[in-house]
XYZ file of N, CA, C and O in Angstrom:
596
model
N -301.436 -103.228 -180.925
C -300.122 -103.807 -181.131
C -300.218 -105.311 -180.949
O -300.966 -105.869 -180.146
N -299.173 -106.047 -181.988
C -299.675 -107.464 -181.399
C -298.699 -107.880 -181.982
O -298.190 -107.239 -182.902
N -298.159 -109.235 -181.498
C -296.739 -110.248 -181.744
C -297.307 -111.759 -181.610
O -297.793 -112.174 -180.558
N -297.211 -112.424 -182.617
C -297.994 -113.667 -182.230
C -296.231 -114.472 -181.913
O -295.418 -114.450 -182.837
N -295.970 -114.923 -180.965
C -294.752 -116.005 -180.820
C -295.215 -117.132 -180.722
O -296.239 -117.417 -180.100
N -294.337 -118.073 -181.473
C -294.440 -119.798 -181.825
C -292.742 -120.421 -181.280
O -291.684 -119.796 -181.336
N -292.946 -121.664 -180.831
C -291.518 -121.991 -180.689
C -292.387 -123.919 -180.586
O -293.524 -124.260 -180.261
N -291.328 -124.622 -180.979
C -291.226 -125.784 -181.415
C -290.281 -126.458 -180.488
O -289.089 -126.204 -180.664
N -290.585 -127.219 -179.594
C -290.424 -128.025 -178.435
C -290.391 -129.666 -178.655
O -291.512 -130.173 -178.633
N -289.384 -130.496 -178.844
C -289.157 -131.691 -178.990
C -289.569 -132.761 -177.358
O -289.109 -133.865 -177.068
N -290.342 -132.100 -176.746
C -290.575 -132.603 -175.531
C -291.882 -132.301 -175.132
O -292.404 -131.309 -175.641
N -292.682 -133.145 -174.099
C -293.999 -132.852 -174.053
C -294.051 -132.217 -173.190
O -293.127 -132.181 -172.377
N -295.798 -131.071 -172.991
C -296.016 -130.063 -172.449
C -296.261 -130.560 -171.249
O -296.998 -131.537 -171.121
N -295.573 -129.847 -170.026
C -295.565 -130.789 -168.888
C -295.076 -129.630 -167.761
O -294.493 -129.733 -166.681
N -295.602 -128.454 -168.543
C -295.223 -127.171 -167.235
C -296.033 -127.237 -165.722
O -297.237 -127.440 -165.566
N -295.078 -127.019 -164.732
C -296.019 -126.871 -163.382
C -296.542 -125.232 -162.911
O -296.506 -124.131 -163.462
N -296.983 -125.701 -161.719
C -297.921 -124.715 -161.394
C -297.152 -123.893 -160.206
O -296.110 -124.447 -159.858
N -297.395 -122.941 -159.667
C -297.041 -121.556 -158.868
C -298.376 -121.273 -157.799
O -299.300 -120.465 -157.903
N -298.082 -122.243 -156.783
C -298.936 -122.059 -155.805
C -299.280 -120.399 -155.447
O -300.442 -120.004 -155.531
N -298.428 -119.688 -155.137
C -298.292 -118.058 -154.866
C -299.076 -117.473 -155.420
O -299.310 -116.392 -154.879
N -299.894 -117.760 -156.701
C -300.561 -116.698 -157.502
C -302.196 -117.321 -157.619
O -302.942 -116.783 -158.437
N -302.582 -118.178 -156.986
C -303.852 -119.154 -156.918
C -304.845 -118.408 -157.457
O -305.674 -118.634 -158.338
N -304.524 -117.154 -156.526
C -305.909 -116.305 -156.685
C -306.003 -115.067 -157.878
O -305.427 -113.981 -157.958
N -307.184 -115.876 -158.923
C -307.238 -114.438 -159.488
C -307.964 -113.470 -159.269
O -309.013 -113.904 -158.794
N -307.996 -112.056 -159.379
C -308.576 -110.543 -159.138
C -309.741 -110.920 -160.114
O -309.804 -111.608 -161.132
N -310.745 -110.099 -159.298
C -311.931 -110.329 -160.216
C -312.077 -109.989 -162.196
O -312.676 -110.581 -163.094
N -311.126 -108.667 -162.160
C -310.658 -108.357 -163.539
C -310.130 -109.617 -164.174
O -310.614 -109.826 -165.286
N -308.922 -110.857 -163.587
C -308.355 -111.523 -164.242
C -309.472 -112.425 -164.619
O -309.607 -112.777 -165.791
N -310.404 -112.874 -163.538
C -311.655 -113.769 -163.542
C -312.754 -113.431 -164.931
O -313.049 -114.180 -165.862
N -313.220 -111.972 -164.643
C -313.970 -111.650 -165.989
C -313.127 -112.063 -167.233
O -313.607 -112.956 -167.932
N -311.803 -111.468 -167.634
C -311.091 -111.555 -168.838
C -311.255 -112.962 -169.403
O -311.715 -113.200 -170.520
N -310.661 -114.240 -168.167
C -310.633 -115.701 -168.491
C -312.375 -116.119 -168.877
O -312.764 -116.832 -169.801
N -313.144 -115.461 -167.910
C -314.480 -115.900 -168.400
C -315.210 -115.400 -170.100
O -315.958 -115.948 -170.909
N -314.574 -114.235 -170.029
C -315.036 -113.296 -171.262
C -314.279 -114.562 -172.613
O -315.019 -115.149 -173.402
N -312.887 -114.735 -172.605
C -312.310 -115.463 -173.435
C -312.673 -117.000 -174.071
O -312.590 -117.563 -175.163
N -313.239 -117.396 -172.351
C -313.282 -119.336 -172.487
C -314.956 -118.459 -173.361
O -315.199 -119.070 -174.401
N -315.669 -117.647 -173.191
C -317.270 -117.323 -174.199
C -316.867 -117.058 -175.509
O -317.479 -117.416 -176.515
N -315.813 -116.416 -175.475
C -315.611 -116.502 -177.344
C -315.212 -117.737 -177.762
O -315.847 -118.152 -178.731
N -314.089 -118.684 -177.203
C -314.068 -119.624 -177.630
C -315.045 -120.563 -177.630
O -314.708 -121.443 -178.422
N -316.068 -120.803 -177.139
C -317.110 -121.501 -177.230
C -318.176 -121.323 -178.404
O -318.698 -122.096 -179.207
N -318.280 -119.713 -178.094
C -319.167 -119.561 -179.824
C -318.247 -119.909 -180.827
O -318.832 -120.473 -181.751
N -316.932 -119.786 -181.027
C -316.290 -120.519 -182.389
C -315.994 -122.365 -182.120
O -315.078 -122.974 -182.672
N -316.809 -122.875 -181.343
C -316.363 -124.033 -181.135
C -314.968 -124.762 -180.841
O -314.449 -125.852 -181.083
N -314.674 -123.679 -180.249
C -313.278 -124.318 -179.539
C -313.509 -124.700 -177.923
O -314.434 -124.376 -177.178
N -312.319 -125.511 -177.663
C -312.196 -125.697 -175.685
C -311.966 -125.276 -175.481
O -311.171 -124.553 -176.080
N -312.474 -125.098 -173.948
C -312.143 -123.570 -173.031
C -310.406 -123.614 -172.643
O -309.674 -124.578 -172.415
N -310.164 -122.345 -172.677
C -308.236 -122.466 -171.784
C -308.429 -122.562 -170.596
O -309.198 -121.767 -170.057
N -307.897 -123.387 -169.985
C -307.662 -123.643 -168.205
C -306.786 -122.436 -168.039
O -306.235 -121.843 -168.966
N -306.717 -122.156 -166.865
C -305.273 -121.021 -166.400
C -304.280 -121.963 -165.826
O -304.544 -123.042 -165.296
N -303.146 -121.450 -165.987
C -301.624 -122.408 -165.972
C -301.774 -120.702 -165.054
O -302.329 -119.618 -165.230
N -300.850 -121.396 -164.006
C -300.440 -120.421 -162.750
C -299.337 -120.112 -162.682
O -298.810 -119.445 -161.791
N -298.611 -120.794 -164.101
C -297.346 -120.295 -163.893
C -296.832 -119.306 -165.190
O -295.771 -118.732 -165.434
N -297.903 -119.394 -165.763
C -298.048 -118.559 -166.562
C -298.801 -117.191 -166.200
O -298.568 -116.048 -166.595
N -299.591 -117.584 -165.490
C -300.412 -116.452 -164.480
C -298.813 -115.632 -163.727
O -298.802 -114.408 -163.592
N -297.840 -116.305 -163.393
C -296.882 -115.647 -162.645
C -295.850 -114.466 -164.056
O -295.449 -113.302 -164.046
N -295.802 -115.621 -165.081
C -295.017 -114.807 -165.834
C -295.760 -113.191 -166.658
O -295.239 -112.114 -166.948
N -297.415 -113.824 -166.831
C -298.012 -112.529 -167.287
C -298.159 -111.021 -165.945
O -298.485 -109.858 -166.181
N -297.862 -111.513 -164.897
C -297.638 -110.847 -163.711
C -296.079 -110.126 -163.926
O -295.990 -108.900 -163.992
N -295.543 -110.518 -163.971
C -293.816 -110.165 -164.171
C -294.152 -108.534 -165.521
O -293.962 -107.318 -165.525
N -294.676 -109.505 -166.367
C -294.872 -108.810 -167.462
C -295.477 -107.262 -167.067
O -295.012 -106.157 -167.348
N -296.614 -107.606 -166.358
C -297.693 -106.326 -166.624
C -296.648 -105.232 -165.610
O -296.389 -104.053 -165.855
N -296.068 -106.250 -164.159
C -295.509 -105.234 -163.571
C -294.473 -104.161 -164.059
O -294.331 -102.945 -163.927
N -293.803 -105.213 -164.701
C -292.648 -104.621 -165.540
C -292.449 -103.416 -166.824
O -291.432 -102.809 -167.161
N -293.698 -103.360 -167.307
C -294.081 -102.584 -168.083
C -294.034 -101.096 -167.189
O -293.363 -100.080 -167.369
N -295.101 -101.466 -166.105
C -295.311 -100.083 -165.634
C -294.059 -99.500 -164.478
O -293.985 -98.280 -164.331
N -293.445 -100.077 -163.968
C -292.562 -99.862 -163.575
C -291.551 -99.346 -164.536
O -291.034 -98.352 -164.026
N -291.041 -99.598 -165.721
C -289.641 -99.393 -166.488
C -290.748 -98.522 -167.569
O -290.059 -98.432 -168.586
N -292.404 -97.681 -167.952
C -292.604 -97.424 -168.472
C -292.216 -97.707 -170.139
O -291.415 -97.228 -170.943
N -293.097 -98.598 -170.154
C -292.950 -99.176 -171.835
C -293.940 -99.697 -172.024
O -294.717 -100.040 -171.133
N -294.137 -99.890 -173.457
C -295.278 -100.975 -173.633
C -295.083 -101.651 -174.815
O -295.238 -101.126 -175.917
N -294.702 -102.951 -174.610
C -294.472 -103.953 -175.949
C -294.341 -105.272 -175.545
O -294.557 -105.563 -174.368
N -293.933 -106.333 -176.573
C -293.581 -107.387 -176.004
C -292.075 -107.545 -175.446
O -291.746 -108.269 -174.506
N -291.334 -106.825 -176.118
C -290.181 -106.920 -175.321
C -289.670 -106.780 -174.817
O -288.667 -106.805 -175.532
N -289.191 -106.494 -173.465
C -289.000 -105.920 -172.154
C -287.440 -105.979 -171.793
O -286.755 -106.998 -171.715
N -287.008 -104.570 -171.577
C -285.667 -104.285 -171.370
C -284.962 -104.957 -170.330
O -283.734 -105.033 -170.301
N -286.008 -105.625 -169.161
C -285.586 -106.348 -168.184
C -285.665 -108.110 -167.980
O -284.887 -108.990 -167.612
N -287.034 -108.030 -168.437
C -287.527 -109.373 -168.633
C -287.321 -110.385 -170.008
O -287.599 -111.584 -170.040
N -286.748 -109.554 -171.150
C -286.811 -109.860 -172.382
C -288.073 -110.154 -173.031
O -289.080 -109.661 -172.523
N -288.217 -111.029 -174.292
C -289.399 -111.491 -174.554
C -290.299 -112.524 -173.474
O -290.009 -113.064 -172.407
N -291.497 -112.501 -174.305
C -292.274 -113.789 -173.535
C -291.605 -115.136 -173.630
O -291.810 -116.059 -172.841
N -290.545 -115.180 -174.966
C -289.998 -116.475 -174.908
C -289.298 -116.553 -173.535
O -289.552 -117.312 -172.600
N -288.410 -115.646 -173.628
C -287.534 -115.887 -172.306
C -287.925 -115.943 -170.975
O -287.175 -116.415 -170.120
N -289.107 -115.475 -170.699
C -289.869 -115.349 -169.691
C -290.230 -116.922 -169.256
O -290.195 -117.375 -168.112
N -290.663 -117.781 -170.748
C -291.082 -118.772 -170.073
C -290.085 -119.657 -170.054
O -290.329 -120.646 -169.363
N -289.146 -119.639 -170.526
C -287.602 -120.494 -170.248
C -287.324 -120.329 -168.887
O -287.020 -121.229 -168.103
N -287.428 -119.271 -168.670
C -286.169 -119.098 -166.976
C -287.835 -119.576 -166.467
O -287.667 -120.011 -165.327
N -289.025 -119.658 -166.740
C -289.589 -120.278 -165.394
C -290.179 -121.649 -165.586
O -291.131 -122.158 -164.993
N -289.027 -122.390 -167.025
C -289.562 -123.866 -167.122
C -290.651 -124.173 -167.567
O -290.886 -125.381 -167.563
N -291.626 -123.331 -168.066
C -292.453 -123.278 -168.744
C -292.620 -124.441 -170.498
O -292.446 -123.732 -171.489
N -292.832 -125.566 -170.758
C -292.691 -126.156 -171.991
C -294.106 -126.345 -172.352
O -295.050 -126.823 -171.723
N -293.933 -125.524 -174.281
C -294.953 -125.532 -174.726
C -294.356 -125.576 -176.285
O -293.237 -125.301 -176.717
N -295.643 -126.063 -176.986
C -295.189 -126.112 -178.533
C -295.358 -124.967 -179.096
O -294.600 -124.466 -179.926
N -296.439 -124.465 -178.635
C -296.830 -122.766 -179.522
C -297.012 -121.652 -178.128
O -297.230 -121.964 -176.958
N -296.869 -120.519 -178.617
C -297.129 -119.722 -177.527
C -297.117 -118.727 -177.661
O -296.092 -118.361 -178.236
N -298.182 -117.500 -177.273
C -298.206 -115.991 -178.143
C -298.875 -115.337 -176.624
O -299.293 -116.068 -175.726
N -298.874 -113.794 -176.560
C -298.998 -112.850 -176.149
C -300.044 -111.841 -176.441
O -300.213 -111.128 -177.431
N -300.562 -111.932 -175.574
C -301.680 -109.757 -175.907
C -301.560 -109.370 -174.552
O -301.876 -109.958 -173.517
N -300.927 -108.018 -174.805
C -301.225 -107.080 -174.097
C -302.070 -105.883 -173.956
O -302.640 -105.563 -174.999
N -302.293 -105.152 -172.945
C -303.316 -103.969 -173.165
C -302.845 -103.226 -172.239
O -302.013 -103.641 -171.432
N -303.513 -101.542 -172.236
C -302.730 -100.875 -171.505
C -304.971 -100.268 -171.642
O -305.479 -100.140 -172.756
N -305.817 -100.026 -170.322
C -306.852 -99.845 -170.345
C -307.185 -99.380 -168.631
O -306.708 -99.590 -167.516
N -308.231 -98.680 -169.212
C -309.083 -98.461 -167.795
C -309.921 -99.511 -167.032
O -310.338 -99.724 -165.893
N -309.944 -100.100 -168.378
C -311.196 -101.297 -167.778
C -311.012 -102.784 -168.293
O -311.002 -102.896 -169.519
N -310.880 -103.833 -167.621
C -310.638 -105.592 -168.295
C -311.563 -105.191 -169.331
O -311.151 -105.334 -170.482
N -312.962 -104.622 -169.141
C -313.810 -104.978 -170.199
C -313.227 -104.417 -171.456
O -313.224 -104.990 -172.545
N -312.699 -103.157 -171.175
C -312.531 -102.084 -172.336
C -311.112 -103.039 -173.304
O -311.134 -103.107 -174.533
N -310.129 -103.606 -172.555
C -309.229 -104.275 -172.999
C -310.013 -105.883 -173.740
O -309.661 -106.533 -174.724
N -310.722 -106.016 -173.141
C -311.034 -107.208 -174.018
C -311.937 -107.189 -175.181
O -311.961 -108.037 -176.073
N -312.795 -105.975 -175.072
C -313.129 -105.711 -176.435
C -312.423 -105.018 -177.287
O -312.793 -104.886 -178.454
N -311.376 -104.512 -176.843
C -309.927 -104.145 -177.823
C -309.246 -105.707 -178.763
O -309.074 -106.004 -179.945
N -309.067 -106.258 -177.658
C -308.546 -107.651 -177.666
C -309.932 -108.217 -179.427
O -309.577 -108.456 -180.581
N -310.675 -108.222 -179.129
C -311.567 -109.116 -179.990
C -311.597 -108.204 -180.906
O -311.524 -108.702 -182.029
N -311.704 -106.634 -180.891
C -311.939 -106.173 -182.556
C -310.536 -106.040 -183.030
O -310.510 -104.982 -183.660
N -309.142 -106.685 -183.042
C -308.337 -106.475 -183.537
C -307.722 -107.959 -183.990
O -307.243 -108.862 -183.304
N -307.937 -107.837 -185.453
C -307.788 -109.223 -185.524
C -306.516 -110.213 -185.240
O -306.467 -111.438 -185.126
N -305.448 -109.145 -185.165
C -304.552 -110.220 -184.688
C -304.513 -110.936 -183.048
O -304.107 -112.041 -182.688
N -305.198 -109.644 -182.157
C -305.458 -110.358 -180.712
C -306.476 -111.486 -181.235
O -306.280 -112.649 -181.585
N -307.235 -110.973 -181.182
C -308.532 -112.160 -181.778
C -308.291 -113.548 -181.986
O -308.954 -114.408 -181.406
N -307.129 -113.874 -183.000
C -306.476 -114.542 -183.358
C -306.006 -115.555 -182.319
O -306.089 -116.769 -182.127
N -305.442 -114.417 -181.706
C -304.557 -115.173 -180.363
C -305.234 -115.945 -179.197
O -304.740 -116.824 -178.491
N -307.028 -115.175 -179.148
C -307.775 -115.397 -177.872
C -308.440 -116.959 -178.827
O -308.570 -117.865 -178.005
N -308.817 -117.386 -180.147
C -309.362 -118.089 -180.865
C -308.361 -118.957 -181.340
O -308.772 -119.958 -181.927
N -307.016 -118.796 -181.214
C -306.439 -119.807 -181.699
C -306.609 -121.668 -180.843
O -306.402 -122.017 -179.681
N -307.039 -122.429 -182.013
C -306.965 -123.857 -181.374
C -305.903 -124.837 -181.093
O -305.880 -126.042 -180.846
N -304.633 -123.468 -181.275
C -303.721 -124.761 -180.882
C -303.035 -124.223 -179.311
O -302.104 -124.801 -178.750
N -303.807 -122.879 -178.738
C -303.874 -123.047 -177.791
C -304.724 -123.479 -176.583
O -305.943 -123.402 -176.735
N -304.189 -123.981 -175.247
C -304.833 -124.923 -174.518
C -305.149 -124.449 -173.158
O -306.079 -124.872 -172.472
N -303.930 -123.137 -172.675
C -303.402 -122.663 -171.392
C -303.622 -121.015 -171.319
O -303.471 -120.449 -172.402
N -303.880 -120.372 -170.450
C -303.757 -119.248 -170.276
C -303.294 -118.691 -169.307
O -303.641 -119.201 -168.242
N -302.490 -117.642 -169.222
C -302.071 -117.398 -167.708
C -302.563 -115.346 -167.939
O -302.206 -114.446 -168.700
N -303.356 -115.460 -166.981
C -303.770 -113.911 -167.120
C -303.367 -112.914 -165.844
O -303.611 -113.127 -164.657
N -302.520 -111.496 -166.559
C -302.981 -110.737 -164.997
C -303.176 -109.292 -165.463
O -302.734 -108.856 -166.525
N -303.924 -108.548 -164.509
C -304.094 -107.179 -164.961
C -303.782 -106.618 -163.226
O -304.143 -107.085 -162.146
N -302.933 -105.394 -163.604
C -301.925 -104.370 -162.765
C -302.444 -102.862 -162.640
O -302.120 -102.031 -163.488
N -303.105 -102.601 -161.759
C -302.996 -101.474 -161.814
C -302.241 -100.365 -162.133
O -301.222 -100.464 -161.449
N -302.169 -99.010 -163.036
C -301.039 -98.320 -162.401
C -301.034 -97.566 -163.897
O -301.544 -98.046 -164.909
N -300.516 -96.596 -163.831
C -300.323 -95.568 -165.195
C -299.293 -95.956 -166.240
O -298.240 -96.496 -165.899
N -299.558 -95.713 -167.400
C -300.493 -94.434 -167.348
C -302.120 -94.537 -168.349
O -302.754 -93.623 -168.876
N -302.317 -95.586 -168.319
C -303.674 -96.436 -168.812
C -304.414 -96.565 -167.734
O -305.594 -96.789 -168.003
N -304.159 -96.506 -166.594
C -304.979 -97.592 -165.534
C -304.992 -98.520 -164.624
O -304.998 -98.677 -163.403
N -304.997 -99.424 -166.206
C -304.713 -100.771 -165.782
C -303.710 -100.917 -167.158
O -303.784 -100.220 -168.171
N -302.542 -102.270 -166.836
C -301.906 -103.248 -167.780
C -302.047 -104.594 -167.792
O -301.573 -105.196 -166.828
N -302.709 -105.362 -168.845
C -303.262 -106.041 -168.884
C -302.269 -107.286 -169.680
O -301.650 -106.908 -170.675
N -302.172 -108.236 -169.399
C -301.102 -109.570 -170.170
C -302.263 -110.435 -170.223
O -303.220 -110.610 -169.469
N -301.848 -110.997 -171.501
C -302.385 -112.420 -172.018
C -301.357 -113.270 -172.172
O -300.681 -112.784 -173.079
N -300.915 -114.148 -171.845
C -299.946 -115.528 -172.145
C -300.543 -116.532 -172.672
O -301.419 -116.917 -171.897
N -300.505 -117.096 -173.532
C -301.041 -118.135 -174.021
C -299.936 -119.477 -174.301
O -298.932 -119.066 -174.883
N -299.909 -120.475 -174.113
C -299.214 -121.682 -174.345
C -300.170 -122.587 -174.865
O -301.347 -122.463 -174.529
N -299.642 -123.917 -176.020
C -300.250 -125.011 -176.125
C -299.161 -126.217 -176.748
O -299.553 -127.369 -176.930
C-alpha cells in the first residue's frame, strides 16, 4: 500500500526537534541505516532523523495498532498531513510508508521491492526522516516512515 503526500509551504523548513524520543530502538537504527545505503548507491544524501518526526511516525505506528487499521489515514490522528500541522512540523514535500512485519528487515525489503515505497525511500527532494517501529499485532511489528523535505 502506498500514498505519496506533497504540500507546498511558502515558508522555510525550520521544524524543531522532540527531546523525548532521542533514542532510537535498534530496529529504528537498522531501517535509517538500511535507507541512508540505498540512497547512497543511487547517489543521493543521506536523511538525518528529525525527532519530531520520529514523534509523529510514533503516534502513527501506535495508533494503528491500538484502533486496528492499517493505512495512511487514521480515524484519530487523521492524515500524515495533519499530523505534522498540529506538531509544527514545516516542509515543502512530504510522504509516508508504512509496514505492518515481523521483522525491520522483512519491512524494508518490502519497502524497496515496491516501487512506489522505493520511490519514497529514493526520493531527492527528500532531506528528513523520522522513523519508528511498534511492536504489537497483528503483524508483529508496525512500522512508519515519515519523510519531509
Amino acid at each position: 500500500m502506498l500514498t505519496i503526500f506533497r504540500g507546498i509551504l511558502n515558508v522555510p523548513d525550520d521544524s524543531g526537534t522532540n527531546t523525548s524520543v532521542r533514542d532510537l530502538t535498534s530496529d529504528e537504527s537498522y531501517i535509517l541505516k538500511q535507507v541512508n545505503i540505498e540512497r547512497t548507491k543511487a547517489g543521493l544524501a543521506s536523511l538525518q532523523i528529525d525527532y519530531s518526526l520520529v514523534q509523529t511516525a510514533r503516534v502513527k505506528s501506535r495508533d494503528m495498532i491500538n484502533h486496528g487499521y492499517f493505512g495512511h489515514q487514521s480515524p484519530t490522528v487523521g492524515s500524515p498531513f495533519d499530523q505534522m500541522k498540529k506538531a509544527d512540523i514545516i516542509y515543502h514535500n512530504a510522504g509516508e510508508n508504512i509496514a505492518g512485519n515481523p521483522s525491520a528487515a522483512g519491512a524494508m525489503a518490502s519497502w524497496m521491492n515496491s516501487p512506489g515505497h522505493r520511490a519514497d525511500i529514493l526520493n531527492p527532494k527528500f532531506n528528513r526522516i523520522g522513523i519508528r517501529v511498534v511492536n504489537g499485532e497483528p503483524y508483529g511489528k508496525m512500522l512508519t516512515q515519515q519523510f519531509i523535505g
